[in-house]
Amino acid sequence: MSENKTTLAIIIPCYNEELVVKSTVERLLEVLNDIISKGKISSDSYIYLVDDGSKDKTWEIIEELHAKYGSKVRGTKFIRNYGNQKALIAGLLGVKEIGCDCVVSIDADLQQDENAIEIFVDEFHKGAEIVSGIRNDRKTDSFFKKYTALCFYKLMNILGVKIPPNHSDFRLVSKKALDILEKYSEEGLFLRGFFHELGLKTAYVHFDVKPRALGNSKYNFFSLTSLALNGITAFSIVPLRIIAAVGVLTVLGSFLLALEVLFEKYILHSAPSGWATLVILLAFFGGLQIFCLGIIGEYMGQIFNEVKSRPRYIKEKEIV
């Protein structure tokens, strides 16, 4: 088969991944070479790593890999840690600037099935602008992480953001999608919602998740919670509308309670309900008010971050 002119880039966000980055790059180069040998992509295809402010030897290893493999391995280094989503955005925009026809993002631990990349490319050649990876199960997750993730996807769907369950950042996007991404300057961009919202032709590929070979996941409870809150506030105002509805219902409930007190006092000629009811109601509505203020605060935080118009990230080094 003659060589296809499609240039594929693979981006890998890295944060303290010195234990796995070398083996990951070498394995992905094998995958690239195999797809190239089948004539499905150009020999100009390459890997682009984003060092998200690692404190270990991740960047030194990336430089060594670049020295060994040349333009097949490229990358950039942030001056500090900015988070996985911004590392992904930097990778997507970085390869757009270098040049590619499509790009696949994959985690540095290679738990996602790298063999699915060829299937992604096949779907791209069939006309898909976005190919999303859907994990078959969550057997490798802890009980807590598994069910909180499922709750997050259900909540997002309730709030109007129809993200498929078990969707991940393992995906292929076309140059057309990258061109659109470049126009979005918002600081808190949630990529899973963004690519789904575009409405471009999308295909779905299911894959199995492997156990992590070395090192530990860089996602903890706080980072996952932050990601979830960012996803909700970036793509839905339904929580604010729920607060407004709760306010209306609270006023209505208070009015009905007032009528009940008047009925007891003037019709039944008995004393209104005792202090226990009052304390319970005060505690309930006090907690409800704080909860609602917290939701409003999240949206205000999003606005605060956006109006500052600071750069999403700052690069310290880049090798191309």
PDB file of C-alpha atoms in Angstrom:
ATOM      1  CA  MET A   1       0.000   0.000   0.000  1.00  0.00           C
ATOM      2  CA  SER A   2       1.311   3.468  -0.841  1.00  0.00           C
ATOM      3  CA  GLU A   3       2.072   5.841   2.001  1.00  0.00           C
ATOM      4  CA  ASN A   4      -0.822   7.980   3.206  1.00  0.00           C
ATOM      5  CA  LYS A   5      -0.085  11.704   3.535  1.00  0.00           C
ATOM      6  CA  THR A   6      -1.928  12.004   6.848  1.00  0.00           C
ATOM      7  CA  THR A   7       0.437  13.343   9.528  1.00  0.00           C
ATOM      8  CA  LEU A   8      -0.473  12.078  12.982  1.00  0.00           C
ATOM      9  CA  ALA A   9       0.774  13.670  16.193  1.00  0.00           C
ATOM     10  CA  ILE A  10       0.506  11.992  19.594  1.00  0.00           C
ATOM     11  CA  ILE A  11       0.513  14.284  22.624  1.00  0.00           C
ATOM     12  CA  ILE A  12       1.386  13.092  26.118  1.00  0.00           C
ATOM     13  CA  PRO A  13       0.900  15.335  29.185  1.00  0.00           C
ATOM     14  CA  CYS A  14       3.521  14.476  31.827  1.00  0.00           C
ATOM     15  CA  TYR A  15       3.859  15.371  35.483  1.00  0.00           C
ATOM     16  CA  ASN A  16       6.589  13.606  37.458  1.00  0.00           C
ATOM     17  CA  GLU A  17       6.601  10.634  35.079  1.00  0.00           C
ATOM     18  CA  GLU A  18      10.315   9.773  35.097  1.00  0.00           C
ATOM     19  CA  LEU A  19       9.530   6.106  35.795  1.00  0.00           C
ATOM     20  CA  VAL A  20       7.402   5.572  32.703  1.00  0.00           C
ATOM     21  CA  VAL A  21       8.054   8.304  30.124  1.00  0.00           C
ATOM     22  CA  LYS A  22      10.919   6.492  28.339  1.00  0.00           C
ATOM     23  CA  SER A  23       9.092   3.173  27.992  1.00  0.00           C
ATOM     24  CA  THR A  24       5.891   4.982  26.985  1.00  0.00           C
ATOM     25  CA  VAL A  25       7.592   6.932  24.193  1.00  0.00           C
ATOM     26  CA  GLU A  26       9.392   3.854  22.887  1.00  0.00           C
ATOM     27  CA  ARG A  27       6.155   1.849  22.873  1.00  0.00           C
ATOM     28  CA  LEU A  28       4.276   4.634  21.063  1.00  0.00           C
ATOM     29  CA  LEU A  29       7.058   4.900  18.485  1.00  0.00           C
ATOM     30  CA  GLU A  30       6.520   1.196  17.798  1.00  0.00           C
ATOM     31  CA  VAL A  31       2.805   1.866  17.335  1.00  0.00           C
ATOM     32  CA  LEU A  32       3.526   4.799  15.010  1.00  0.00           C
ATOM     33  CA  ASN A  33       5.992   2.801  12.930  1.00  0.00           C
ATOM     34  CA  ASP A  34       3.515  -0.055  12.633  1.00  0.00           C
ATOM     35  CA  ILE A  35       0.746   2.268  11.369  1.00  0.00           C
ATOM     36  CA  ILE A  36       3.232   3.967   9.016  1.00  0.00           C
ATOM     37  CA  SER A  37       4.297   0.574   7.610  1.00  0.00           C
ATOM     38  CA  LYS A  38       0.637  -0.122   6.770  1.00  0.00           C
ATOM     39  CA  GLY A  39       0.504   3.105   4.781  1.00  0.00           C
ATOM     40  CA  LYS A  40      -2.195   4.689   6.960  1.00  0.00           C
ATOM     41  CA  ILE A  41      -0.171   7.719   8.101  1.00  0.00           C
ATOM     42  CA  SER A  42       2.838   9.707   6.917  1.00  0.00           C
ATOM     43  CA  SER A  43       6.390   8.977   8.048  1.00  0.00           C
ATOM     44  CA  ASP A  44       6.426  12.599   9.315  1.00  0.00           C
ATOM     45  CA  SER A  45       4.151  11.596  12.209  1.00  0.00           C
ATOM     46  CA  TYR A  46       5.594  12.285  15.651  1.00  0.00           C
ATOM     47  CA  ILE A  47       5.166  12.383  19.440  1.00  0.00           C
ATOM     48  CA  TYR A  48       4.821  15.643  21.398  1.00  0.00           C
ATOM     49  CA  LEU A  49       5.278  15.611  25.187  1.00  0.00           C
ATOM     50  CA  VAL A  50       4.182  18.379  27.557  1.00  0.00           C
ATOM     51  CA  ASP A  51       6.104  18.487  30.843  1.00  0.00           C
ATOM     52  CA  ASP A  52       3.622  20.101  33.222  1.00  0.00           C
ATOM     53  CA  GLY A  53       6.218  21.518  35.617  1.00  0.00           C
ATOM     54  CA  SER A  54       7.646  18.171  36.757  1.00  0.00           C
ATOM     55  CA  LYS A  55       9.988  18.195  39.749  1.00  0.00           C
ATOM     56  CA  ASP A  56      11.779  14.980  38.826  1.00  0.00           C
ATOM     57  CA  LYS A  57      13.872  14.056  35.767  1.00  0.00           C
ATOM     58  CA  THR A  58      10.979  13.879  33.312  1.00  0.00           C
ATOM     59  CA  TRP A  59      12.244  16.759  31.151  1.00  0.00           C
ATOM     60  CA  GLU A  60      15.829  15.467  31.094  1.00  0.00           C
ATOM     61  CA  ILE A  61      14.533  12.126  29.807  1.00  0.00           C
ATOM     62  CA  ILE A  62      12.443  13.899  27.146  1.00  0.00           C
ATOM     63  CA  GLU A  63      15.566  15.766  25.987  1.00  0.00           C
ATOM     64  CA  GLU A  64      17.466  12.476  25.809  1.00  0.00           C
ATOM     65  CA  LEU A  65      14.688  10.905  23.742  1.00  0.00           C
ATOM     66  CA  HIS A  66      14.691  13.907  21.392  1.00  0.00           C
ATOM     67  CA  ALA A  67      18.470  13.600  20.987  1.00  0.00           C
ATOM     68  CA  LYS A  68      18.063   9.906  20.169  1.00  0.00           C
ATOM     69  CA  TYR A  69      15.013  10.012  17.883  1.00  0.00           C
ATOM     70  CA  GLY A  70      15.202  13.559  16.509  1.00  0.00           C
ATOM     71  CA  SER A  71      11.981  15.137  15.216  1.00  0.00           C
ATOM     72  CA  LYS A  72      10.059  11.955  16.034  1.00  0.00           C
ATOM     73  CA  VAL A  73      10.036  13.100  19.669  1.00  0.00           C
ATOM     74  CA  ARG A  74       9.291  16.742  20.459  1.00  0.00           C
ATOM     75  CA  GLY A  75       8.060  18.545  23.512  1.00  0.00           C
ATOM     76  CA  THR A  76       7.671  21.577  25.714  1.00  0.00           C
ATOM     77  CA  LYS A  77       8.207  22.311  29.400  1.00  0.00           C
ATOM     78  CA  PHE A  78       6.082  24.581  31.616  1.00  0.00           C
ATOM     79  CA  ILE A  79       7.729  26.822  34.199  1.00  0.00           C
ATOM     80  CA  ARG A  80       5.394  25.325  36.820  1.00  0.00           C
ATOM     81  CA  ASN A  81       2.511  22.903  37.186  1.00  0.00           C
ATOM     82  CA  TYR A  82      -0.688  24.185  35.540  1.00  0.00           C
ATOM     83  CA  GLY A  83      -2.789  21.025  35.506  1.00  0.00           C
ATOM     84  CA  ASN A  84      -3.667  18.253  33.077  1.00  0.00           C
ATOM     85  CA  GLN A  85      -6.271  20.165  31.047  1.00  0.00           C
ATOM     86  CA  LYS A  86      -3.900  23.041  30.305  1.00  0.00           C
ATOM     87  CA  ALA A  87      -1.126  20.610  29.425  1.00  0.00           C
ATOM     88  CA  LEU A  88      -3.480  18.970  26.942  1.00  0.00           C
ATOM     89  CA  ILE A  89      -4.432  22.338  25.457  1.00  0.00           C
ATOM     90  CA  ALA A  90      -0.740  23.274  25.149  1.00  0.00           C
ATOM     91  CA  GLY A  91      -0.094  19.985  23.368  1.00  0.00           C
ATOM     92  CA  LEU A  92      -3.018  20.431  20.978  1.00  0.00           C
ATOM     93  CA  LEU A  93      -2.061  23.989  20.072  1.00  0.00           C
ATOM     94  CA  GLY A  94       1.626  23.067  19.961  1.00  0.00           C
ATOM     95  CA  VAL A  95       1.170  20.357  17.336  1.00  0.00           C
ATOM     96  CA  LYS A  96      -1.189  22.608  15.381  1.00  0.00           C
ATOM     97  CA  GLU A  97       1.626  25.138  15.128  1.00  0.00           C
ATOM     98  CA  ILE A  98       4.167  22.493  14.112  1.00  0.00           C
ATOM     99  CA  GLY A  99       1.755  20.924  11.666  1.00  0.00           C
ATOM    100  CA  CYS A 100      -0.406  17.796  11.605  1.00  0.00           C
ATOM    101  CA  ASP A 101      -3.642  16.496  10.094  1.00  0.00           C
ATOM    102  CA  CYS A 102      -4.892  14.865  13.274  1.00  0.00           C
ATOM    103  CA  VAL A 103      -3.722  14.390  16.849  1.00  0.00           C
ATOM    104  CA  VAL A 104      -4.255  11.746  19.510  1.00  0.00           C
ATOM    105  CA  SER A 105      -3.943  12.552  23.210  1.00  0.00           C
ATOM    106  CA  ILE A 106      -3.013   9.747  25.606  1.00  0.00           C
ATOM    107  CA  ASP A 107      -1.904   9.521  29.248  1.00  0.00           C
ATOM    108  CA  ALA A 108       1.762   9.045  30.112  1.00  0.00           C
ATOM    109  CA  ASP A 109       1.091   5.920  32.179  1.00  0.00           C
ATOM    110  CA  LEU A 110      -0.176   4.165  29.015  1.00  0.00           C
ATOM    111  CA  GLN A 111      -3.078   2.567  30.869  1.00  0.00           C
ATOM    112  CA  GLN A 112      -5.198   3.436  27.852  1.00  0.00           C
ATOM    113  CA  ASP A 113      -4.847   0.905  25.060  1.00  0.00           C
ATOM    114  CA  GLU A 114      -2.317   2.337  22.616  1.00  0.00           C
ATOM    115  CA  ASN A 115      -3.375  -0.266  20.036  1.00  0.00           C
ATOM    116  CA  ALA A 116      -6.677   1.606  19.695  1.00  0.00           C
ATOM    117  CA  ILE A 117      -4.788   4.496  18.036  1.00  0.00           C
ATOM    118  CA  GLU A 118      -4.855   2.635  14.706  1.00  0.00           C
ATOM    119  CA  ILE A 119      -8.632   2.283  15.013  1.00  0.00           C
ATOM    120  CA  PHE A 120      -8.846   6.024  15.739  1.00  0.00           C
ATOM    121  CA  VAL A 121      -6.945   6.694  12.515  1.00  0.00           C
ATOM    122  CA  ASP A 122      -9.257   4.364  10.578  1.00  0.00           C
ATOM    123  CA  GLU A 123     -12.304   6.272  11.854  1.00  0.00           C
ATOM    124  CA  PHE A 124     -10.623   9.556  10.901  1.00  0.00           C
ATOM    125  CA  HIS A 125     -10.093   8.295   7.361  1.00  0.00           C
ATOM    126  CA  LYS A 126     -13.797   7.392   7.258  1.00  0.00           C
ATOM    127  CA  GLY A 127     -14.639  11.047   7.864  1.00  0.00           C
ATOM    128  CA  ALA A 128     -14.792  11.468  11.644  1.00  0.00           C
ATOM    129  CA  GLU A 129     -13.414  14.817  12.868  1.00  0.00           C
ATOM    130  CA  ILE A 130     -13.349  13.612  16.480  1.00  0.00           C
ATOM    131  CA  VAL A 131     -12.821  10.044  17.683  1.00  0.00           C
ATOM    132  CA  SER A 132     -13.510   9.605  21.391  1.00  0.00           C
ATOM    133  CA  GLY A 133     -12.180   6.741  23.445  1.00  0.00           C
ATOM    134  CA  ILE A 134     -14.720   5.087  25.754  1.00  0.00           C
ATOM    135  CA  ARG A 135     -13.356   2.721  28.383  1.00  0.00           C
ATOM    136  CA  ASN A 136     -15.152  -0.623  28.610  1.00  0.00           C
ATOM    137  CA  ASP A 137     -15.169  -0.710  32.397  1.00  0.00           C
ATOM    138  CA  ARG A 138     -13.607   0.840  35.493  1.00  0.00           C
ATOM    139  CA  LYS A 139     -12.123  -2.338  37.008  1.00  0.00           C
ATOM    140  CA  THR A 140      -8.773  -0.632  37.612  1.00  0.00           C
ATOM    141  CA  ASP A 141     -10.388   2.164  39.681  1.00  0.00           C
ATOM    142  CA  SER A 142     -11.038   2.109  43.394  1.00  0.00           C
ATOM    143  CA  PHE A 143     -14.640   1.743  44.590  1.00  0.00           C
ATOM    144  CA  PHE A 144     -14.760   5.442  45.521  1.00  0.00           C
ATOM    145  CA  LYS A 145     -13.300   6.696  42.227  1.00  0.00           C
ATOM    146  CA  LYS A 146     -15.505   4.374  40.160  1.00  0.00           C
ATOM    147  CA  TYR A 147     -18.812   5.525  41.640  1.00  0.00           C
ATOM    148  CA  THR A 148     -17.937   9.194  41.982  1.00  0.00           C
ATOM    149  CA  ALA A 149     -17.010   9.172  38.268  1.00  0.00           C
ATOM    150  CA  LEU A 150     -20.335   7.573  37.344  1.00  0.00           C
ATOM    151  CA  CYS A 151     -22.164  10.141  39.489  1.00  0.00           C
ATOM    152  CA  PHE A 152     -20.268  12.947  37.740  1.00  0.00           C
ATOM    153  CA  TYR A 153     -21.289  11.779  34.263  1.00  0.00           C
ATOM    154  CA  LYS A 154     -24.912  11.337  35.339  1.00  0.00           C
ATOM    155  CA  LEU A 155     -24.902  14.802  36.917  1.00  0.00           C
ATOM    156  CA  MET A 156     -23.401  16.354  33.772  1.00  0.00           C
ATOM    157  CA  ASN A 157     -26.128  14.756  31.664  1.00  0.00           C
ATOM    158  CA  ILE A 158     -28.829  16.035  34.033  1.00  0.00           C
ATOM    159  CA  LEU A 159     -27.325  19.520  33.728  1.00  0.00           C
ATOM    160  CA  GLY A 160     -27.503  19.353  29.945  1.00  0.00           C
ATOM    161  CA  VAL A 161     -23.910  18.412  29.064  1.00  0.00           C
ATOM    162  CA  LYS A 162     -24.404  15.078  27.291  1.00  0.00           C
ATOM    163  CA  ILE A 163     -20.970  13.513  27.782  1.00  0.00           C
ATOM    164  CA  PRO A 164     -20.921   9.724  27.243  1.00  0.00           C
ATOM    165  CA  PRO A 165     -20.212   7.758  30.456  1.00  0.00           C
ATOM    166  CA  ASN A 166     -16.616   6.545  30.856  1.00  0.00           C
ATOM    167  CA  HIS A 167     -15.470   9.088  28.278  1.00  0.00           C
ATOM    168  CA  SER A 168     -11.818  10.070  28.697  1.00  0.00           C
ATOM    169  CA  ASP A 169      -9.197  12.417  27.256  1.00  0.00           C
ATOM    170  CA  PHE A 170      -7.973   9.555  25.065  1.00  0.00           C
ATOM    171  CA  ARG A 171      -9.202  10.856  21.710  1.00  0.00           C
ATOM    172  CA  LEU A 172      -8.295  11.846  18.185  1.00  0.00           C
ATOM    173  CA  VAL A 173      -9.178  15.282  16.836  1.00  0.00           C
ATOM    174  CA  SER A 174      -8.720  16.663  13.345  1.00  0.00           C
ATOM    175  CA  LYS A 175      -6.990  19.835  12.229  1.00  0.00           C
ATOM    176  CA  LYS A 176     -10.449  21.355  11.721  1.00  0.00           C
ATOM    177  CA  ALA A 177     -11.212  20.817  15.413  1.00  0.00           C
ATOM    178  CA  LEU A 178      -7.817  22.317  16.331  1.00  0.00           C
ATOM    179  CA  ASP A 179      -8.608  25.403  14.243  1.00  0.00           C
ATOM    180  CA  ILE A 180     -11.806  25.862  16.242  1.00  0.00           C
ATOM    181  CA  LEU A 181     -10.038  25.223  19.559  1.00  0.00           C
ATOM    182  CA  GLU A 182      -7.601  28.036  18.798  1.00  0.00           C
ATOM    183  CA  LYS A 183     -10.510  30.493  18.751  1.00  0.00           C
ATOM    184  CA  TYR A 184     -11.516  29.613  22.335  1.00  0.00           C
ATOM    185  CA  SER A 185      -9.511  31.762  24.720  1.00  0.00           C
ATOM    186  CA  GLU A 186     -11.316  30.940  27.962  1.00  0.00           C
ATOM    187  CA  GLU A 187      -9.025  30.012  30.832  1.00  0.00           C
ATOM    188  CA  GLY A 188     -11.070  27.179  32.329  1.00  0.00           C
ATOM    189  CA  LEU A 189     -11.788  25.190  29.175  1.00  0.00           C
ATOM    190  CA  PHE A 190     -13.070  21.667  29.925  1.00  0.00           C
ATOM    191  CA  LEU A 191     -11.993  19.615  26.910  1.00  0.00           C
ATOM    192  CA  ARG A 192     -14.393  16.697  27.298  1.00  0.00           C
ATOM    193  CA  GLY A 193     -17.326  19.091  27.180  1.00  0.00           C
ATOM    194  CA  PHE A 194     -15.735  21.326  24.549  1.00  0.00           C
ATOM    195  CA  PHE A 195     -15.152  18.647  21.906  1.00  0.00           C
ATOM    196  CA  HIS A 196     -18.623  17.210  22.499  1.00  0.00           C
ATOM    197  CA  GLU A 197     -20.207  20.659  22.205  1.00  0.00           C
ATOM    198  CA  LEU A 198     -18.607  21.378  18.814  1.00  0.00           C
ATOM    199  CA  GLY A 199     -21.018  19.115  16.988  1.00  0.00           C
ATOM    200  CA  LEU A 200     -18.422  17.841  14.520  1.00  0.00           C
ATOM    201  CA  LYS A 201     -18.817  14.313  13.174  1.00  0.00           C
ATOM    202  CA  THR A 202     -17.787  12.037  16.044  1.00  0.00           C
ATOM    203  CA  ALA A 203     -16.991   8.338  16.263  1.00  0.00           C
ATOM    204  CA  TYR A 204     -16.587   6.281  19.420  1.00  0.00           C
ATOM    205  CA  VAL A 205     -14.033   3.563  20.056  1.00  0.00           C
ATOM    206  CA  HIS A 206     -14.184   1.320  23.113  1.00  0.00           C
ATOM    207  CA  PHE A 207     -10.971   0.185  24.779  1.00  0.00           C
ATOM    208  CA  ASP A 208      -9.749  -1.688  27.840  1.00  0.00           C
ATOM    209  CA  VAL A 209      -7.791   0.029  30.612  1.00  0.00           C
ATOM    210  CA  LYS A 210      -4.590  -1.657  31.750  1.00  0.00           C
ATOM    211  CA  PRO A 211      -3.165  -1.573  35.290  1.00  0.00           C
ATOM    212  CA  ARG A 212      -0.501   1.098  35.782  1.00  0.00           C
ATOM    213  CA  ALA A 213       2.932  -0.516  35.420  1.00  0.00           C
ATOM    214  CA  LEU A 214       5.027   1.941  37.472  1.00  0.00           C
ATOM    215  CA  GLY A 215       4.483   5.034  39.588  1.00  0.00           C
ATOM    216  CA  ASN A 216       1.223   6.439  40.919  1.00  0.00           C
ATOM    217  CA  SER A 217      -1.650   8.310  39.336  1.00  0.00           C
ATOM    218  CA  LYS A 218      -1.293  12.098  39.625  1.00  0.00           C
ATOM    219  CA  TYR A 219      -5.051  12.494  40.020  1.00  0.00           C
ATOM    220  CA  ASN A 220      -6.204  12.654  43.639  1.00  0.00           C
ATOM    221  CA  PHE A 221      -9.536  13.510  45.269  1.00  0.00           C
ATOM    222  CA  PHE A 222      -8.921  17.260  45.170  1.00  0.00           C
ATOM    223  CA  SER A 223      -7.752  17.389  41.543  1.00  0.00           C
ATOM    224  CA  LEU A 224     -10.693  15.233  40.414  1.00  0.00           C
ATOM    225  CA  THR A 225     -13.119  17.417  42.387  1.00  0.00           C
ATOM    226  CA  SER A 226     -11.614  20.536  40.826  1.00  0.00           C
ATOM    227  CA  LEU A 227     -11.938  18.998  37.346  1.00  0.00           C
ATOM    228  CA  ALA A 228     -15.570  18.083  37.997  1.00  0.00           C
ATOM    229  CA  LEU A 229     -16.491  21.542  39.320  1.00  0.00           C
ATOM    230  CA  ASN A 230     -14.741  23.184  36.384  1.00  0.00           C
ATOM    231  CA  GLY A 231     -16.622  20.956  33.961  1.00  0.00           C
ATOM    232  CA  ILE A 232     -19.972  21.804  35.530  1.00  0.00           C
ATOM    233  CA  THR A 233     -19.476  25.563  35.828  1.00  0.00           C
ATOM    234  CA  ALA A 234     -17.838  25.887  32.402  1.00  0.00           C
ATOM    235  CA  PHE A 235     -20.680  24.257  30.480  1.00  0.00           C
ATOM    236  CA  SER A 236     -23.929  24.644  32.410  1.00  0.00           C
ATOM    237  CA  ILE A 237     -25.841  27.382  34.252  1.00  0.00           C
ATOM    238  CA  VAL A 238     -28.504  24.918  35.400  1.00  0.00           C
ATOM    239  CA  PRO A 239     -27.214  24.998  39.034  1.00  0.00           C
ATOM    240  CA  LEU A 240     -27.890  28.756  39.131  1.00  0.00           C
ATOM    241  CA  ARG A 241     -31.406  28.175  37.852  1.00  0.00           C
ATOM    242  CA  ILE A 242     -31.910  25.483  40.483  1.00  0.00           C
ATOM    243  CA  ILE A 243     -30.917  28.023  43.141  1.00  0.00           C
ATOM    244  CA  ALA A 244     -33.531  30.451  41.780  1.00  0.00           C
ATOM    245  CA  ALA A 245     -36.152  27.693  41.840  1.00  0.00           C
ATOM    246  CA  VAL A 246     -35.213  26.745  45.415  1.00  0.00           C
ATOM    247  CA  GLY A 247     -35.599  30.403  46.382  1.00  0.00           C
ATOM    248  CA  VAL A 248     -39.118  30.515  44.944  1.00  0.00           C
ATOM    249  CA  LEU A 249     -40.060  27.257  46.682  1.00  0.00           C
ATOM    250  CA  THR A 250     -38.617  28.528  49.963  1.00  0.00           C
ATOM    251  CA  VAL A 251     -40.733  31.691  49.784  1.00  0.00           C
ATOM    252  CA  LEU A 252     -43.797  29.589  48.980  1.00  0.00           C
ATOM    253  CA  GLY A 253     -43.033  27.227  51.868  1.00  0.00           C
ATOM    254  CA  SER A 254     -42.577  30.137  54.255  1.00  0.00           C
ATOM    255  CA  PHE A 255     -45.930  31.592  53.164  1.00  0.00           C
ATOM    256  CA  LEU A 256     -47.674  28.246  53.763  1.00  0.00           C
ATOM    257  CA  LEU A 257     -45.988  27.904  57.156  1.00  0.00           C
ATOM    258  CA  ALA A 258     -47.188  31.399  58.093  1.00  0.00           C
ATOM    259  CA  LEU A 259     -50.762  30.418  57.150  1.00  0.00           C
ATOM    260  CA  GLU A 260     -50.443  27.290  59.291  1.00  0.00           C
ATOM    261  CA  VAL A 261     -49.312  29.358  62.309  1.00  0.00           C
ATOM    262  CA  LEU A 262     -52.204  31.804  61.870  1.00  0.00           C
ATOM    263  CA  PHE A 263     -54.639  28.886  61.558  1.00  0.00           C
ATOM    264  CA  GLU A 264     -53.392  27.334  64.809  1.00  0.00           C
ATOM    265  CA  LYS A 265     -53.491  30.643  66.669  1.00  0.00           C
ATOM    266  CA  TYR A 266     -56.825  32.134  65.545  1.00  0.00           C
ATOM    267  CA  ILE A 267     -58.893  29.116  64.484  1.00  0.00           C
ATOM    268  CA  LEU A 268     -57.707  26.334  66.800  1.00  0.00           C
ATOM    269  CA  HIS A 269     -56.755  28.780  69.558  1.00  0.00           C
ATOM    270  CA  SER A 270     -53.609  26.809  70.344  1.00  0.00           C
ATOM    271  CA  ALA A 271     -49.953  27.824  70.592  1.00  0.00           C
ATOM    272  CA  PRO A 272     -47.832  27.451  67.408  1.00  0.00           C
ATOM    273  CA  SER A 273     -45.341  24.591  67.116  1.00  0.00           C
ATOM    274  CA  GLY A 274     -42.498  24.598  69.639  1.00  0.00           C
ATOM    275  CA  TRP A 275     -38.875  25.683  69.463  1.00  0.00           C
ATOM    276  CA  ALA A 276     -37.591  22.336  68.099  1.00  0.00           C
ATOM    277  CA  THR A 277     -39.342  22.915  64.761  1.00  0.00           C
ATOM    278  CA  LEU A 278     -37.931  26.419  64.607  1.00  0.00           C
ATOM    279  CA  VAL A 279     -34.369  25.257  65.304  1.00  0.00           C
ATOM    280  CA  ILE A 280     -34.582  22.515  62.686  1.00  0.00           C
ATOM    281  CA  LEU A 281     -35.912  24.926  60.076  1.00  0.00           C
ATOM    282  CA  LEU A 282     -33.218  27.499  60.896  1.00  0.00           C
ATOM    283  CA  ALA A 283     -30.472  24.878  60.627  1.00  0.00           C
ATOM    284  CA  PHE A 284     -31.852  23.509  57.360  1.00  0.00           C
ATOM    285  CA  PHE A 285     -32.264  26.833  55.617  1.00  0.00           C
ATOM    286  CA  GLY A 286     -28.981  28.139  57.021  1.00  0.00           C
ATOM    287  CA  GLY A 287     -27.155  25.172  55.487  1.00  0.00           C
ATOM    288  CA  LEU A 288     -29.102  25.558  52.243  1.00  0.00           C
ATOM    289  CA  GLN A 289     -28.100  29.214  51.991  1.00  0.00           C
ATOM    290  CA  ILE A 290     -24.412  28.407  52.500  1.00  0.00           C
ATOM    291  CA  PHE A 291     -24.621  25.637  49.891  1.00  0.00           C
ATOM    292  CA  CYS A 292     -26.245  27.985  47.366  1.00  0.00           C
ATOM    293  CA  LEU A 293     -23.652  30.663  48.094  1.00  0.00           C
ATOM    294  CA  GLY A 294     -20.947  28.061  47.444  1.00  0.00           C
ATOM    295  CA  ILE A 295     -22.387  27.294  43.999  1.00  0.00           C
ATOM    296  CA  ILE A 296     -22.624  31.001  43.189  1.00  0.00           C
ATOM    297  CA  GLY A 297     -19.050  31.367  44.442  1.00  0.00           C
ATOM    298  CA  GLU A 298     -17.845  28.738  41.961  1.00  0.00           C
ATOM    299  CA  TYR A 299     -19.340  30.698  39.080  1.00  0.00           C
ATOM    300  CA  MET A 300     -17.902  33.938  40.431  1.00  0.00           C
ATOM    301  CA  GLY A 301     -14.516  32.222  40.639  1.00  0.00           C
ATOM    302  CA  GLN A 302     -14.799  31.246  36.969  1.00  0.00           C
ATOM    303  CA  ILE A 303     -15.615  34.853  36.054  1.00  0.00           C
ATOM    304  CA  PHE A 304     -12.729  36.119  38.225  1.00  0.00           C
ATOM    305  CA  ASN A 305     -10.257  33.834  36.443  1.00  0.00           C
ATOM    306  CA  GLU A 306     -11.539  34.813  33.011  1.00  0.00           C
ATOM    307  CA  VAL A 307     -11.557  38.598  33.463  1.00  0.00           C
ATOM    308  CA  LYS A 308      -7.915  38.593  34.590  1.00  0.00           C
ATOM    309  CA  SER A 309      -7.047  37.378  31.065  1.00  0.00           C
ATOM    310  CA  ARG A 310      -3.828  35.743  32.217  1.00  0.00           C
ATOM    311  CA  PRO A 311      -2.116  33.218  29.942  1.00  0.00           C
ATOM    312  CA  ARG A 312      -3.222  29.619  30.426  1.00  0.00           C
ATOM    313  CA  TYR A 313       0.399  28.530  30.806  1.00  0.00           C
ATOM    314  CA  ILE A 314       3.945  29.762  30.283  1.00  0.00           C
ATOM    315  CA  LYS A 315       6.488  27.647  28.438  1.00  0.00           C
ATOM    316  CA  GLU A 316      10.041  27.496  29.749  1.00  0.00           C
ATOM    317  CA  LYS A 317      11.580  25.344  26.999  1.00  0.00           C
ATOM    318  CA  GLU A 318      10.522  23.724  23.765  1.00  0.00           C
ATOM    319  CA  ILE A 319      12.196  21.202  21.491  1.00  0.00           C
ATOM    320  CA  VAL A 320      10.878  20.715  17.987  1.00  0.00           C
TER     321      VAL A 320
END
